[in-house]
Amino acid sequence: MTNTSSSARCSYYLVLAMSLSLLGRVLTAQAQPSSVGVTKPSAVEAISTKAGPKAVQNPSTEIIPPTPISPLPANQVEKTQIIPPPHNTQAAIAPVPGAEREVLTDVCPPDAVSAPDMSRADTYKDMPFQPGEESRYILKYGLLKVHVGYGFMRVQAPTKYNMAIARKDGSIVQEGRWHRVFSAEAYTGDWYKMIFAGHDTMQAFSHPWDFGVTKFYISQNEEKPFVRRFHAEKWLDFDHVSCLVHERTVDHKKKKESIGDHFLQPAAVDALGAIFKLRTYTWELNKTERILVYTSEKNWWLEATPIAVETLTTKVGTFRAFKLAVKTYLGKELQQRGKLFLWVAADHPNHLMLKVEGEVTFGSIYLELDRYTPGAS
């Protein structure tokens, strides 16, 4: 895959994959291309044109990633091993709220990150989102705001999952911890398939104490007329103690598998989890909040600054909302080329993400909340 096609894939995926659910992939791709894809519909209510693809039968079904498929034959496997430097007692670079933006280096801090053993009942305690929540967004593209599809963001029930834990004696063990589980799905509609057809799903397991990601899965299906169909899956396992991401990608069309290890900044959040984390802040005008994110083999900063309070009307209702200016950085270098804004409900108890709009390398993007089902605590 060329850098150009990879970058275009990442950018287009912002429109189709819940905008910010893959914000990191898209925006970092504008400066440093990576491989991501696009998305397709679950059969939604009839629209003014057609219903969504027949392949998806139930838009409310939770996305559960399948068990990784068996390894491909050795002669079809491409392996890359990128091993980070060993622990260095000189470098502890965990993000400090309010501090100047750190330059991220591939050096693992000596102090292991904390992993408190929280109960299932505390997994979503005091969060503005609860299991069973589903938000649906209309996805539009270009200056004319052409309706290209739908996107969903969902909150799933707590799941206990094994992760690397550092003991006081210095040993590292695998122990179960309760995780929040977030999922997203996006797709183009049948009415748009002569230009582009796509369907992507993703799921993330997130620490309830710091939003750090333990497990991430994405499935990508996309197709353009007269162009080879693209179908790939990716599994990521995160070891915050050893600062490693174990990645396995399968390109089903080419029947190739890629396996590799990449450097992880401890406590980094995945792009999907970052969107939910943005809903947890008590926003103040002109006060920037930032999140350390890992996507596409990169550790980077997402910064969000409330620049206005506006009244916003959607199909879900009318809200007083903070307008956030969103920027991404690799170290101190701004990565994005266009402006991106996100609106979060200020007074609604669930702090809903109401709208996203902005410009990226391929054009204008737009999405707006048009259906919301709250979860149950």
Coordinates of C-alpha atoms in Angstrom, one line a residue:
M1 CA 0.0 0.0 0.0
T2 CA 1.4 3.4 -0.9
N3 CA 1.6 6.3 1.5
T4 CA -0.8 8.2 -0.6
S5 CA -3.5 5.5 -0.6
S6 CA -2.9 4.8 3.0
S7 CA -3.3 8.4 4.0
A8 CA -6.5 8.7 1.9
R9 CA -7.9 5.6 3.5
C10 CA -7.2 7.1 7.0
S11 CA -8.8 10.4 6.1
Y12 CA -11.9 9.0 4.6
Y13 CA -12.3 6.7 7.5
L14 CA -12.8 9.8 9.7
V15 CA -16.1 10.4 7.9
L16 CA -17.3 6.8 8.1
A17 CA -15.8 5.6 11.4
M18 CA -17.4 8.0 13.9
S19 CA -15.1 10.8 13.1
L20 CA -13.4 10.9 16.4
S21 CA -13.5 7.2 17.1
L22 CA -10.6 7.0 14.7
L23 CA -9.5 10.7 15.0
G24 CA -6.0 9.7 15.9
R25 CA -5.6 7.5 12.8
V26 CA -6.9 10.2 10.5
L27 CA -5.1 13.3 11.9
T28 CA -1.8 11.7 12.4
A29 CA -2.1 10.1 9.0
Q30 CA -2.1 13.6 7.4
A31 CA 1.5 13.9 8.4
Q32 CA 2.6 10.3 8.9
P33 CA 0.4 7.9 6.8
S34 CA -0.7 4.6 8.4
S35 CA -3.1 1.9 7.3
V36 CA -6.7 2.1 8.3
G37 CA -10.0 1.7 6.5
V38 CA -13.6 2.8 6.0
T39 CA -17.0 1.6 7.1
K40 CA -20.5 0.4 6.2
P41 CA -24.1 0.3 7.5
S42 CA -26.1 -1.9 9.8
A43 CA -29.6 -2.1 8.5
V44 CA -31.0 1.1 9.8
E45 CA -34.5 2.5 9.6
A46 CA -35.5 3.3 6.1
I47 CA -34.1 6.6 4.9
S48 CA -35.4 8.9 2.2
T49 CA -33.6 6.7 -0.2
K50 CA -32.9 3.0 0.7
A51 CA -32.3 0.9 3.7
G52 CA -28.8 -0.1 4.6
P53 CA -26.9 -3.2 3.3
K54 CA -28.5 -6.5 3.9
A55 CA -25.4 -7.9 5.4
V56 CA -26.1 -6.2 8.8
Q57 CA -29.3 -7.3 10.4
N58 CA -29.4 -5.5 13.7
P59 CA -28.0 -2.0 14.4
S60 CA -28.2 -2.4 18.1
T61 CA -26.2 -5.6 18.3
E62 CA -23.0 -5.2 20.3
I63 CA -19.8 -5.7 18.4
I64 CA -17.8 -8.6 19.7
P65 CA -14.5 -9.2 17.9
P66 CA -14.1 -12.8 16.7
T67 CA -11.3 -15.0 18.0
P68 CA -8.2 -14.4 15.9
I69 CA -8.1 -16.7 12.9
S70 CA -5.4 -19.4 12.7
P71 CA -2.0 -18.2 11.4
L72 CA -1.5 -18.3 7.7
P73 CA 1.1 -20.6 6.1
A74 CA 4.6 -19.6 6.8
N75 CA 5.3 -18.6 3.2
Q76 CA 2.4 -16.1 3.4
V77 CA 3.4 -14.4 6.6
E78 CA 5.2 -11.1 6.8
K79 CA 6.8 -10.4 10.2
T80 CA 8.3 -7.3 11.6
Q81 CA 9.7 -7.0 15.0
I82 CA 10.3 -3.5 16.5
I83 CA 11.7 -3.9 20.0
P84 CA 11.9 -0.8 22.1
P85 CA 14.9 0.2 24.3
P86 CA 15.1 -1.4 27.7
H87 CA 13.9 0.4 30.9
N88 CA 15.9 3.5 31.6
T89 CA 16.0 4.8 35.2
Q90 CA 16.6 8.3 33.8
A91 CA 13.3 8.7 32.0
A92 CA 9.9 8.8 33.5
I93 CA 7.6 10.5 31.0
A94 CA 4.1 9.9 32.2
P95 CA 1.9 12.9 31.3
V96 CA 1.4 15.4 34.1
P97 CA -1.8 17.4 33.9
G98 CA -1.1 21.1 33.2
A99 CA 2.5 20.6 32.5
E100 CA 4.2 21.7 29.2
R101 CA 3.7 19.2 26.4
E102 CA 6.4 16.5 26.7
V103 CA 8.4 15.3 23.8
L104 CA 7.6 11.6 23.7
T105 CA 10.6 9.2 23.4
D106 CA 10.8 5.5 23.0
V107 CA 12.1 4.9 26.5
C108 CA 10.2 2.9 29.0
P109 CA 9.8 4.6 32.4
P110 CA 11.2 2.5 35.3
D111 CA 8.1 2.8 37.5
A112 CA 5.4 0.4 36.6
V113 CA 1.9 1.9 36.1
S114 CA -0.7 1.2 38.7
A115 CA -3.4 -1.3 38.1
P116 CA -5.9 -1.2 41.0
D117 CA -8.1 -4.2 41.4
M118 CA -11.5 -2.4 41.0
S119 CA -14.8 -4.3 41.4
R120 CA -17.3 -4.9 38.6
A121 CA -19.7 -2.5 40.3
D122 CA -17.1 0.3 40.2
T123 CA -16.1 -0.1 36.5
Y124 CA -18.5 2.6 35.3
K125 CA -19.1 4.3 38.6
D126 CA -19.7 8.1 38.3
M127 CA -19.2 8.0 34.5
P128 CA -21.6 10.0 32.2
F129 CA -22.0 6.9 30.1
Q130 CA -23.2 3.4 31.2
P131 CA -23.5 0.0 29.6
G132 CA -26.2 -0.2 27.0
E133 CA -25.7 3.4 25.7
E134 CA -25.9 3.8 22.0
S135 CA -25.4 6.9 19.9
R136 CA -26.1 7.1 16.2
Y137 CA -24.7 9.8 14.0
I138 CA -25.5 10.9 10.4
L139 CA -22.2 11.0 8.4
K140 CA -21.8 13.7 5.7
Y141 CA -19.0 14.7 3.4
G142 CA -18.0 17.7 1.4
L143 CA -19.2 21.3 1.2
L144 CA -22.6 20.1 0.1
K145 CA -22.8 17.8 3.1
V146 CA -23.7 14.8 1.1
H147 CA -25.2 12.1 3.3
V148 CA -22.8 9.1 3.0
G149 CA -23.8 6.8 5.8
Y150 CA -24.3 6.3 9.6
G151 CA -22.0 5.7 12.5
F152 CA -22.7 4.2 15.9
M153 CA -20.9 4.4 19.3
R154 CA -21.8 1.9 22.0
V155 CA -21.0 1.2 25.6
Q156 CA -20.9 -2.5 26.6
A157 CA -21.0 -4.4 29.9
P158 CA -17.9 -4.6 32.1
T159 CA -15.6 -7.5 31.0
K160 CA -12.8 -9.1 33.1
Y161 CA -9.7 -9.5 31.0
N162 CA -6.1 -10.6 31.8
M163 CA -3.4 -8.0 31.6
A164 CA 0.2 -7.6 32.7
I165 CA 0.6 -6.6 36.3
A166 CA 3.8 -5.6 38.0
R167 CA 4.2 -6.9 41.6
K168 CA 6.2 -5.1 44.3
D169 CA 9.0 -7.8 44.1
G170 CA 9.6 -6.7 40.4
S171 CA 7.9 -9.8 38.9
I172 CA 5.3 -9.4 36.1
V173 CA 2.2 -11.6 36.1
Q174 CA -1.0 -11.9 34.1
E175 CA -4.0 -11.0 36.3
G176 CA -7.7 -10.3 35.6
R177 CA -9.0 -6.8 35.8
W178 CA -12.5 -5.4 35.1
H179 CA -12.5 -3.3 31.9
R180 CA -14.9 -0.8 30.3
V181 CA -15.7 -1.9 26.8
F182 CA -16.4 0.6 24.0
S183 CA -17.4 -0.3 20.4
A184 CA -18.1 1.6 17.2
E185 CA -19.5 0.8 13.8
A186 CA -19.7 2.9 10.7
Y187 CA -20.9 2.3 7.2
T188 CA -21.9 3.8 3.9
G189 CA -25.4 3.4 2.6
D190 CA -26.6 1.6 -0.6
W191 CA -27.3 5.0 -2.2
Y192 CA -23.5 5.8 -2.0
K193 CA -22.1 2.5 -3.1
M194 CA -21.4 3.6 -6.7
I195 CA -18.9 6.0 -5.2
F196 CA -17.7 4.1 -2.2
A197 CA -18.9 1.2 0.0
G198 CA -17.5 0.5 3.4
H199 CA -18.3 -1.2 6.7
D200 CA -15.9 -1.1 9.7
T201 CA -16.3 -2.2 13.3
M202 CA -14.0 -1.7 16.3
Q203 CA -13.9 -2.5 20.0
A204 CA -11.7 -1.4 22.8
F205 CA -11.1 -2.7 26.4
S206 CA -10.3 0.3 28.6
H207 CA -8.9 0.6 32.1
P208 CA -11.6 2.0 34.5
W209 CA -8.9 3.9 36.5
D210 CA -7.1 5.8 33.7
F211 CA -8.7 4.9 30.3
G212 CA -5.5 3.1 29.3
V213 CA -6.2 0.5 26.6
T214 CA -5.6 -3.2 27.1
K215 CA -7.1 -4.7 23.9
F216 CA -8.2 -3.2 20.6
Y217 CA -9.8 -4.9 17.6
I218 CA -10.8 -3.4 14.2
S219 CA -12.4 -5.0 11.1
Q220 CA -12.3 -3.1 7.8
N221 CA -14.3 -3.7 4.7
E222 CA -14.3 -1.3 1.8
E223 CA -14.7 -1.2 -1.9
K224 CA -14.7 1.3 -4.8
P225 CA -16.1 0.6 -8.2
F226 CA -13.6 -1.1 -10.4
V227 CA -11.1 -1.3 -7.5
R228 CA -10.0 -4.4 -5.5
R229 CA -12.1 -4.9 -2.4
F230 CA -10.2 -4.3 0.8
H231 CA -10.8 -6.6 3.8
A232 CA -8.5 -6.6 6.8
E233 CA -8.6 -7.3 10.6
K234 CA -6.3 -6.1 13.3
W235 CA -5.7 -7.3 16.8
L236 CA -3.7 -5.1 19.3
D237 CA -2.7 -6.2 22.8
F238 CA -1.2 -3.6 25.1
D239 CA 1.4 -4.2 27.8
H240 CA 1.7 -1.0 29.8
V241 CA 4.3 -2.5 32.1
S242 CA 6.8 -3.4 29.4
C243 CA 5.8 -0.5 27.1
L244 CA 4.8 -2.8 24.2
V245 CA 2.0 -3.1 21.8
H246 CA 1.6 -6.6 20.2
E247 CA 0.0 -6.2 16.8
R248 CA -1.4 -8.8 14.4
T249 CA -2.9 -7.7 11.1
V250 CA -4.5 -10.0 8.4
D251 CA -5.2 -8.8 4.9
H252 CA -7.8 -11.4 3.8
K253 CA -7.7 -10.4 0.2
K254 CA -4.0 -10.8 -0.2
K255 CA -3.9 -13.7 2.3
K256 CA -1.1 -12.0 4.2
E257 CA -0.4 -11.7 7.9
S258 CA 1.8 -9.1 9.6
I259 CA 3.0 -9.5 13.2
G260 CA 5.0 -6.9 15.1
D261 CA 5.8 -5.2 18.4
H262 CA 5.7 -1.4 18.8
F263 CA 6.6 1.0 21.6
L264 CA 3.8 2.1 24.0
Q265 CA 3.8 5.1 26.3
P266 CA 2.3 3.8 29.7
A267 CA -1.3 4.8 30.3
A268 CA -1.9 5.7 26.6
V269 CA -5.5 5.6 25.5
D270 CA -6.8 4.3 22.2
A271 CA -8.6 6.8 19.9
L272 CA -12.1 5.3 20.6
G273 CA -11.5 5.5 24.4
A274 CA -10.3 9.1 24.0
I275 CA -13.7 10.1 22.7
F276 CA -15.4 8.8 25.7
K277 CA -12.8 10.4 28.0
L278 CA -13.5 13.8 26.4
R279 CA -17.1 13.4 27.8
T280 CA -15.8 13.1 31.4
Y281 CA -14.1 16.5 31.8
T282 CA -15.6 19.5 33.5
W283 CA -15.0 22.0 30.7
E284 CA -13.9 25.6 31.2
L285 CA -13.6 28.1 28.4
N286 CA -10.1 28.4 27.1
K287 CA -8.7 25.7 29.4
T288 CA -7.0 23.0 27.3
E289 CA -7.3 19.3 28.3
R290 CA -5.0 16.8 26.7
I291 CA -4.9 13.0 26.4
L292 CA -2.0 10.7 25.5
V293 CA -3.1 8.5 22.7
Y294 CA -1.7 5.5 20.8
T295 CA -2.8 4.7 17.2
S296 CA -1.1 3.5 14.1
E297 CA 2.3 2.7 15.8
K298 CA 2.5 6.2 17.2
N299 CA 2.1 7.8 20.6
W300 CA 0.7 11.3 20.3
W301 CA -1.2 14.1 22.2
L302 CA -4.8 15.0 21.6
E303 CA -5.6 18.5 22.9
A304 CA -9.1 19.9 23.2
T305 CA -9.9 23.5 24.1
P306 CA -13.4 25.0 24.7
I307 CA -13.5 28.1 22.6
A308 CA -17.3 28.9 22.9
V309 CA -20.6 28.0 24.5
E310 CA -23.3 27.6 21.9
T311 CA -26.9 26.5 21.6
L312 CA -27.1 23.5 19.3
T313 CA -30.3 21.8 18.0
T314 CA -30.2 18.2 16.8
K315 CA -32.8 15.5 16.1
V316 CA -32.3 14.4 19.8
G317 CA -33.0 17.9 21.1
T318 CA -31.7 21.4 21.8
F319 CA -28.6 21.7 24.0
R320 CA -26.2 24.2 25.5
A321 CA -22.9 22.9 24.3
F322 CA -19.1 23.5 24.5
K323 CA -17.5 23.9 21.2
L324 CA -14.1 22.3 21.4
A325 CA -11.2 23.0 19.1
V326 CA -9.3 19.7 18.7
K327 CA -5.6 19.4 17.8
T328 CA -3.1 16.6 17.6
Y329 CA 0.6 16.7 18.2
L330 CA 3.5 14.3 17.8
G331 CA 5.8 15.8 20.5
K332 CA 5.5 19.5 20.1
E333 CA 4.8 19.3 16.3
L334 CA 1.2 20.0 15.2
Q335 CA 0.1 17.2 13.0
Q336 CA -3.2 18.2 11.4
R337 CA -3.6 20.4 8.4
G338 CA -7.2 21.5 8.8
K339 CA -9.4 22.7 11.7
L340 CA -11.6 20.3 13.6
F341 CA -14.3 21.1 16.1
L342 CA -16.4 19.0 18.4
W343 CA -19.5 19.9 20.4
V344 CA -20.2 18.3 23.8
A345 CA -23.4 18.9 25.7
A346 CA -22.7 21.1 28.7
D347 CA -25.8 20.5 30.9
H348 CA -27.0 17.1 29.9
P349 CA -26.0 14.5 32.5
N350 CA -24.6 12.2 29.9
H351 CA -22.4 15.0 28.3
L352 CA -23.3 13.8 24.8
M353 CA -21.0 14.3 21.8
L354 CA -23.4 16.2 19.6
K355 CA -21.6 17.2 16.5
V356 CA -18.2 17.1 14.7
E357 CA -17.1 19.1 11.7
G358 CA -13.9 20.2 10.2
E359 CA -11.5 19.9 7.3
V360 CA -8.9 17.2 6.5
T361 CA -6.7 16.6 3.5
F362 CA -9.5 15.1 1.4
G363 CA -12.2 17.7 2.1
S364 CA -14.9 18.7 4.7
I365 CA -16.4 16.2 7.2
Y366 CA -19.5 16.5 9.2
L367 CA -21.5 14.3 11.6
E368 CA -24.4 15.0 13.9
L369 CA -26.2 13.0 16.6
D370 CA -29.6 11.9 15.4
R371 CA -30.5 9.1 17.9
Y372 CA -29.5 8.4 21.4
T373 CA -30.3 5.6 23.9
P374 CA -29.0 6.0 27.4
G375 CA -27.4 3.1 29.3
A376 CA -28.5 1.7 32.6
S377 CA -26.3 2.0 35.7

